[in-house]
Amino acid sequence: MASSTLMLFLLVLYFSFQFSSSLDALNKGYSSLSVEKAEQDIIVSENGMFSAGFFEVGDNAFSFAIWFTTRPDSQNITTPTVVWMANRDQPVNGKRSKLSLLHTGNLALVDAGQFQIWSSETESYLPTELRLGDDGNLVLRELQGGRILWQSFDFPTDTLLPGQHLTRSTQLVSSRTESNHSSGFYKLSFDNRNVLTLLYDGPDVSSTYWPDLVLTVWEAGRFTYNSSRIAVLNPLGHFDSSDNYSVRTSDYGVMLPRRLTIDHDGNLRVYSQDLSQKWYVSMQAISNSCSIHGICGANSVCRFDPKKGRKCSCVPGYKVKNQSDWSYGCESIFSATCNESDFTFLGLDRVEFYGYDYKFEPNCTYTDCENGCLKSSRCKGFQYSYDNVKGVFKCYRKRELLNGHLPGAARTITYLKVPKGNRFPTSYKDSVIRNSDCSVKIHREYLKKHVSHFVSFLLWFAAAIGVLEMTCIFVVLFLIKCQHNSSMDPHGHHLAAVGFRKFTYSELKKATKGFSQEIGRGAGGTVYKALLLDQRIAAVKKLNDAKQGEGEFLAEASIIGRLNHMNLIEMWGYCAEGKHRLLVYEYMENGSLADNLSSNTLDWSKRYNIALGTARGLAYLHEECLEWILHCDIKPQNILLDSNYQPKVADFGLSKLLNRDVLNNDRNFSMIRGTRGYMAPEWVFNLAVTSKVDVYSYGIVLLEMITGKNPAADIQAINGDEPYNGRLVTWVREKKRECASWVEQIMDSALGSNYDENKMEILARVALDCIEEDNEQRPTMSQVVEMLQSQDCDPNGEA
Ligand SMILES: *[C@@H]1O[C@H](CO)[C@@H](O)[C@H](O)[C@H]1NC(C)=O
Ligand SMILES: *[C@@H]1O[C@H](CO)[C@@H](O)[C@H](O)[C@H]1NC(C)=O
Ligand SMILES: *[C@@H]1O[C@H](CO)[C@@H](O)[C@H](O)[C@H]1NC(C)=O
Ligand SMILES: *[C@@H]1O[C@H](CO)[C@@H](O)[C@H](O)[C@H]1NC(C)=O
Ligand SMILES: *[C@@H]1O[C@H](CO)[C@@H](O)[C@H](O)[C@H]1NC(C)=O
Ligand SMILES: *[C@@H]1O[C@H](CO)[C@@H](O)[C@H](O)[C@H]1NC(C)=O
Ligand SMILES: *[C@@H]1O[C@H](CO)[C@@H](O)[C@H](O)[C@H]1NC(C)=O
């Protein structure tokens, strides 16, 4: 403390020396500050820390402002930090503008020699002076008696300095953007309950978002009965409010230059200045910046990443209005004049939009919820979520799609209302892909061939004549491939050229020789081998239970079709005709992991590679590109092997394509997901389902690969005693507890003694981590990849 006080003292000396040539004060009668002499006409506080004068806010545009003085040696700091402005919304001209202390005692800012655009509205016939205090307070006071006529501390803009009070009559208003100091959309003030709140006050809507809306005022630790309404930051870094909100900065206790600012992004922060005059954040009121309202504008979704910050993306069917300023949000690319039979719904997993429900039904079937939205022209979509307590589904119909964020609560899906028959560029997903750090290459392809005649007619019509009365418009088909650069799979290039396409039913019937060659049977359908017209061998999956409309099916199939990773099975196309729903995949020569385990064709190194590849595929699904895709049915039957025994995960995203009605009527819908023996405890106990359910199932698959024992067979024997956790798990855990050579004991006897003990032990340890009962304890798939990779010296492994 002593040393920092000394430091401050030295700084003060230093500043006093540097700026002794500037003005100390403005005195009545004599002086005014002129914009032409903005460089010299500056009032500097006695300690040198603050300056007041004309500040250039744009081309030939100036505001009268107070800022932290920048030392000449701070070359890195190009723009000073402004703490107050007289005329933030009305800058003055760079010619003949003046700030004068008039004989009447009024302090007036005159634009271009003519218009008074701001004044202190004070009156005094005694000698007065305008002086900038060491605390950054600009004070107009009578010299005799010292009566304060006006002070800048009473009229804050977006910043509170230490010692400055926020009161019942003042508020902080953010800047519009980082460089535009005019009034923005975010406000800090006391509300009618005496609670310090943050408010989004946008051009169209306004709402408070802090204290956290899911908490009551009481739960948020606020006190509503102190009506003094005062909040203040002290120089040591303690911010204290009369509603009992109290917080200390991370560097509390040191005397540093500090400021509390409501930033243009709606967050409230305390900044401290280090010795090199750089500002750092020492307190931040809101940690998840996606909970700040209006941050991404309307019709968009905010994703928060603790490492990379906030990302905004439009929902499918909408495009961004202004790329450089997300607060404008997104606008629809379809016409809203369609009548009800022209609409369908597009589900967005775990996306929630806060507020703007025009109707809420606490117990509602999917069909009722959907029909209600179809019938109302003001309905833009609805949120359908499961109430864990009551065991019913809730329906929120939305008039506006605002404050969208991801991930919302588990088992919540927001259905967007979009015109039928379109495959919208799902830029919501695109943007996530583009921003994420997953070394992906994005291909855009326009599949003009597959646009129907009707739609291409409309497109042509629109292009030729311009805006016309069109009822339902549009198809711009984007096909975006989220593709790993490093993929060495020769198919990758071939596919990018061919693309994802629509097949006719008769074409597929012919290719599969009348669905004669069955190669598998899995969740929701039967798989047949097919020879396509271009001589590629394919696997065609015929879905049993898909009753979705074509538009919705298409939208979701295309999401799956867009995923491209060397460890995910590639989808080449789909067919949706009448009742038929088929998916066309690449064919895998070596069949499934299940087949190979039972026929014992895999040595230890193949098994290790399969474990690693599968983990990579799942990590990609979970995190790298499309966070919300959970597989929910990992098992050896769904892990396929190509000619080099490289694994590819199959059947992902399928839960999206299956009949949704099942969800409405079956309270235990979680039970229909997954396969006995591989299911995580969350399913059984009806807990929140996260990507960790896949981690669990993956762990069981690892155990199966190591031991050669089938966990599902085991379950039946045990007869529902511990439905999610059979004898295999217990047996492995016991061996680990009891023997030092447990790995050797559990190894598949078919492998003999021919294996790398080190690697197999890693594999077994990872498996046990993955099947922790507590999902928080389980690693993420990318952590699994890291753990396995650290042991892997395979030069073919991807970095
Ligand atoms: C700052 O933002 C306001 C409001 O959006 C706008 O009117 C003004 O032109 C902007 N100023 C500059 C310098 O960009
Ligand atoms: C400017 O910034 C760079 C990088 O942050 C730093 O290395 C350098 O020392 C700074 N210069 C001054 C004068 O502070
Ligand atoms: C204020 O908050 C503190 C904890 O931060 C709590 O102990 C105290 O009871 C609160 N006071 C009131 C009046 O709510
Ligand atoms: C109200 O808040 C002020 C400022 O925090 C405090 O000084 C005062 O004691 C509080 N009054 C009551 C009744 O709690
Ligand atoms: C987009 O926003 C920026 C920053 O506010 C603004 O300068 C620009 O004019 C805007 N563009 C459009 C097309 O509105
Ligand atoms: C909706 O469209 C159908 C056919 O496209 C038409 O017959 C019907 O009159 C339309 N309804 C309304 C309310 O416009
Ligand atoms: C929900 O609605 C169904 C059908 O109307 C009814 O049978 C059920 O009891 C309701 N559940 C609750 C919790 O209100």
XYZ file of C-alpha atoms in Angstrom, residues 427-720:
294
model
C -26.477 -19.215 -41.636
C -27.042 -19.702 -37.942
C -24.973 -22.806 -38.264
C -22.674 -21.385 -40.886
C -21.641 -18.546 -38.735
C -20.838 -20.863 -35.899
C -18.714 -22.893 -38.221
C -16.961 -19.887 -39.592
C -16.158 -18.490 -36.201
C -15.103 -21.672 -34.585
C -11.544 -22.616 -34.592
C -11.805 -25.995 -36.204
C -9.699 -25.607 -39.338
C -12.616 -26.238 -41.603
C -12.919 -25.390 -45.214
C -16.271 -24.146 -46.312
C -17.583 -24.944 -49.735
C -20.537 -23.110 -51.084
C -22.410 -24.720 -53.889
C -25.574 -23.711 -55.559
C -27.587 -26.767 -56.429
C -29.548 -25.143 -59.173
C -30.393 -28.454 -60.745
C -32.606 -29.438 -57.893
C -34.634 -26.301 -57.593
C -38.153 -27.177 -58.615
C -39.601 -25.692 -61.753
C -42.078 -23.631 -59.815
C -39.437 -22.079 -57.679
C -36.979 -21.455 -60.463
C -39.757 -19.794 -62.357
C -40.319 -17.507 -59.413
C -36.641 -16.787 -59.102
C -36.383 -15.954 -62.745
C -39.469 -13.833 -62.504
C -38.085 -11.940 -59.535
C -34.772 -11.352 -61.220
C -36.374 -10.123 -64.385
C -39.048 -7.865 -63.071
C -37.946 -7.028 -59.585
C -40.238 -6.892 -56.651
C -43.635 -8.298 -57.485
C -46.509 -9.714 -55.623
C -45.149 -13.030 -54.711
C -46.851 -15.197 -52.232
C -44.222 -17.598 -51.119
C -40.794 -17.179 -52.468
C -37.317 -18.231 -52.554
C -34.954 -20.953 -52.646
C -31.347 -20.178 -52.487
C -29.673 -23.416 -51.888
C -26.420 -23.359 -50.190
C -24.520 -26.422 -49.544
C -21.827 -25.858 -47.109
C -19.338 -28.459 -46.319
C -17.630 -28.280 -43.044
C -14.602 -30.138 -44.153
C -11.309 -30.862 -42.590
C -8.446 -29.629 -44.706
C -6.276 -32.401 -43.594
C -8.664 -35.137 -44.575
C -6.727 -37.487 -46.768
C -9.780 -39.426 -47.721
C -9.871 -39.549 -51.506
C -13.658 -39.656 -51.326
C -13.597 -36.209 -49.817
C -12.725 -34.505 -53.068
C -14.992 -36.611 -55.111
C -17.891 -35.782 -52.868
C -17.249 -32.107 -52.758
C -17.563 -32.134 -56.504
C -20.694 -34.213 -56.566
C -22.394 -32.728 -53.546
C -25.395 -33.562 -51.531
C -28.402 -34.267 -53.678
C -31.945 -35.379 -53.902
C -32.705 -38.831 -55.246
C -35.995 -40.029 -56.604
C -37.627 -43.025 -55.028
C -37.579 -45.006 -58.262
C -33.887 -44.278 -58.699
C -33.140 -45.682 -55.264
C -35.447 -48.607 -55.772
C -33.499 -49.511 -58.868
C -30.136 -48.912 -57.205
C -31.017 -51.244 -54.348
C -32.493 -53.845 -56.730
C -35.892 -53.378 -55.156
C -34.539 -53.128 -51.604
C -33.288 -56.678 -51.776
C -29.862 -56.551 -50.185
C -30.318 -55.745 -46.524
C -27.062 -54.892 -44.765
C -28.297 -53.640 -41.431
C -31.159 -52.658 -39.270
C -30.941 -49.829 -36.790
C -32.697 -46.992 -35.098
C -35.655 -46.056 -37.165
C -34.887 -47.956 -40.310
C -33.394 -50.670 -42.447
C -30.207 -50.247 -44.473
C -29.749 -51.630 -47.977
C -26.745 -51.846 -50.244
C -27.108 -49.908 -53.482
C -25.225 -49.272 -56.696
C -25.794 -45.703 -57.836
C -25.932 -44.646 -61.470
C -22.449 -43.163 -61.228
C -21.184 -46.607 -60.126
C -20.611 -45.622 -56.505
C -21.634 -48.175 -53.935
C -23.933 -46.684 -51.332
C -25.851 -47.632 -48.232
C -29.488 -46.562 -48.372
C -31.378 -46.185 -45.140
C -35.135 -46.388 -45.312
C -36.674 -44.619 -42.335
C -39.746 -46.277 -40.870
C -41.119 -43.581 -38.757
C -40.425 -40.237 -40.358
C -43.664 -38.384 -40.727
C -42.269 -34.903 -41.008
C -43.185 -32.647 -43.856
C -40.748 -32.580 -46.716
C -39.476 -29.099 -45.896
C -38.564 -29.925 -42.373
C -37.070 -33.270 -43.308
C -35.021 -31.571 -45.949
C -33.791 -28.848 -43.661
C -32.622 -31.328 -41.117
C -31.195 -33.833 -43.563
C -29.187 -31.040 -45.089
C -27.731 -30.128 -41.710
C -26.525 -33.683 -41.343
C -25.457 -33.780 -44.960
C -23.304 -30.766 -44.389
C -21.184 -32.337 -41.694
C -17.958 -33.578 -43.077
C -15.277 -35.205 -41.045
C -13.107 -38.180 -41.846
C -14.568 -40.014 -38.865
C -18.193 -39.356 -39.639
C -20.102 -41.285 -42.237
C -20.869 -39.116 -45.206
C -24.374 -38.540 -46.378
C -24.658 -38.223 -50.130
C -28.294 -37.373 -50.363
C -31.850 -38.071 -49.442
C -35.207 -38.860 -50.897
C -38.517 -37.488 -49.686
C -41.427 -38.545 -51.802
C -44.896 -39.129 -50.493
C -44.491 -41.278 -47.421
C -40.981 -42.345 -48.283
C -38.023 -40.904 -46.417
C -34.624 -42.296 -47.343
C -31.063 -41.307 -46.667
C -28.140 -42.219 -48.877
C -24.757 -42.775 -47.259
C -21.344 -43.879 -48.352
C -20.850 -47.630 -48.116
C -18.313 -49.089 -45.706
C -16.543 -52.197 -46.901
C -15.623 -53.552 -43.553
C -18.994 -53.327 -41.905
C -19.543 -52.296 -38.335
C -17.326 -52.490 -35.286
C -19.856 -54.926 -33.838
C -19.390 -57.360 -36.735
C -15.638 -57.081 -36.500
C -15.538 -57.613 -32.762
C -17.648 -60.710 -32.975
C -15.600 -62.151 -35.824
C -12.417 -61.141 -34.044
C -10.651 -59.421 -36.940
C -9.183 -56.531 -34.993
C -5.733 -56.524 -33.439
C -4.895 -54.157 -30.600
C -3.530 -51.345 -32.785
C -6.625 -51.358 -34.984
C -8.730 -51.164 -31.859
C -6.719 -48.245 -30.570
C -7.070 -46.415 -33.861
C -10.788 -47.040 -33.898
C -11.077 -45.662 -30.374
C -9.174 -42.527 -31.350
C -11.007 -41.997 -34.647
C -14.391 -42.456 -33.035
C -13.476 -39.950 -30.356
C -12.430 -37.461 -33.035
C -15.693 -37.864 -34.879
C -17.712 -37.348 -31.723
C -15.607 -34.399 -30.583
C -16.342 -32.798 -33.905
C -20.063 -33.377 -33.490
C -20.082 -32.041 -29.963
C -17.743 -29.185 -29.955
C -15.700 -28.255 -32.912
C -18.398 -27.414 -35.337
C -21.935 -28.031 -34.248
C -22.184 -28.181 -30.561
C -25.808 -29.164 -30.357
C -25.562 -32.442 -32.195
C -25.639 -35.237 -29.715
C -25.516 -38.716 -31.076
C -27.471 -40.367 -28.258
C -26.964 -43.853 -29.597
C -23.276 -44.723 -29.610
C -22.721 -48.451 -29.904
C -20.495 -50.758 -31.954
C -23.274 -51.205 -34.521
C -23.057 -47.490 -35.297
C -19.312 -47.356 -35.752
C -18.459 -48.444 -39.300
C -15.057 -49.310 -40.707
C -13.695 -48.400 -44.105
C -11.244 -50.446 -46.139
C -8.358 -49.260 -43.948
C -10.256 -49.947 -40.752
C -10.652 -46.244 -40.149
C -13.806 -45.784 -38.099
C -16.720 -43.615 -39.170
C -19.556 -42.827 -36.838
C -22.966 -43.449 -38.380
C -26.553 -42.570 -37.512
C -25.801 -39.204 -35.930
C -28.496 -36.584 -36.059
C -31.040 -39.261 -36.764
C -33.109 -38.464 -33.719
C -33.892 -35.215 -35.502
C -35.418 -37.020 -38.437
C -37.622 -39.444 -36.611
C -41.219 -38.875 -35.784
C -41.657 -36.175 -33.187
C -45.104 -37.204 -32.048
C -43.429 -39.839 -29.985
C -42.035 -37.066 -27.862
C -45.397 -35.583 -27.107
C -47.145 -38.609 -25.879
C -44.403 -40.449 -24.188
C -43.338 -38.968 -20.914
C -40.414 -41.308 -20.853
C -39.194 -40.240 -24.196
C -35.670 -40.365 -22.940
C -36.063 -44.107 -22.694
C -36.604 -44.436 -26.387
C -33.179 -42.988 -27.065
C -30.101 -45.084 -26.867
C -29.594 -48.780 -26.528
C -29.681 -50.845 -23.385
C -26.237 -51.497 -22.096
C -24.814 -48.278 -23.522
C -27.164 -45.737 -21.955
C -25.928 -43.127 -19.534
C -27.621 -42.879 -16.122
C -29.078 -39.485 -17.082
C -31.577 -41.212 -19.333
C -32.758 -43.502 -16.618
C -32.992 -40.886 -13.917
C -34.443 -38.317 -16.251
C -31.686 -35.786 -15.679
C -30.512 -33.064 -18.024
C -29.078 -34.618 -21.140
C -25.807 -33.154 -22.373
C -23.038 -34.295 -24.641
C -21.809 -36.334 -21.689
C -24.365 -39.056 -22.484
C -22.362 -39.779 -25.599
C -19.171 -39.791 -23.561
C -20.696 -42.445 -21.332
C -21.769 -44.656 -24.219
C -18.359 -44.215 -25.801
C -16.761 -45.396 -22.549
C -18.850 -48.558 -22.649
C -17.850 -49.162 -26.267
C -14.187 -48.830 -25.231
C -14.713 -51.406 -22.508
C -16.269 -53.711 -25.042
C -13.323 -53.268 -27.398
C -10.822 -53.942 -24.613
C -12.560 -56.905 -23.050
C -14.377 -58.358 -26.033
C -17.441 -58.722 -23.800
C -20.830 -57.440 -24.856
C -22.370 -55.137 -22.264
C -25.857 -55.478 -23.705
C -25.921 -59.265 -23.351
C -24.821 -58.748 -19.823
C -27.786 -56.490 -19.063
C -30.370 -59.013 -20.018
C -28.791 -61.539 -17.735
C -28.907 -59.177 -14.818
C -32.524 -58.413 -15.527
C -33.011 -54.737 -14.978
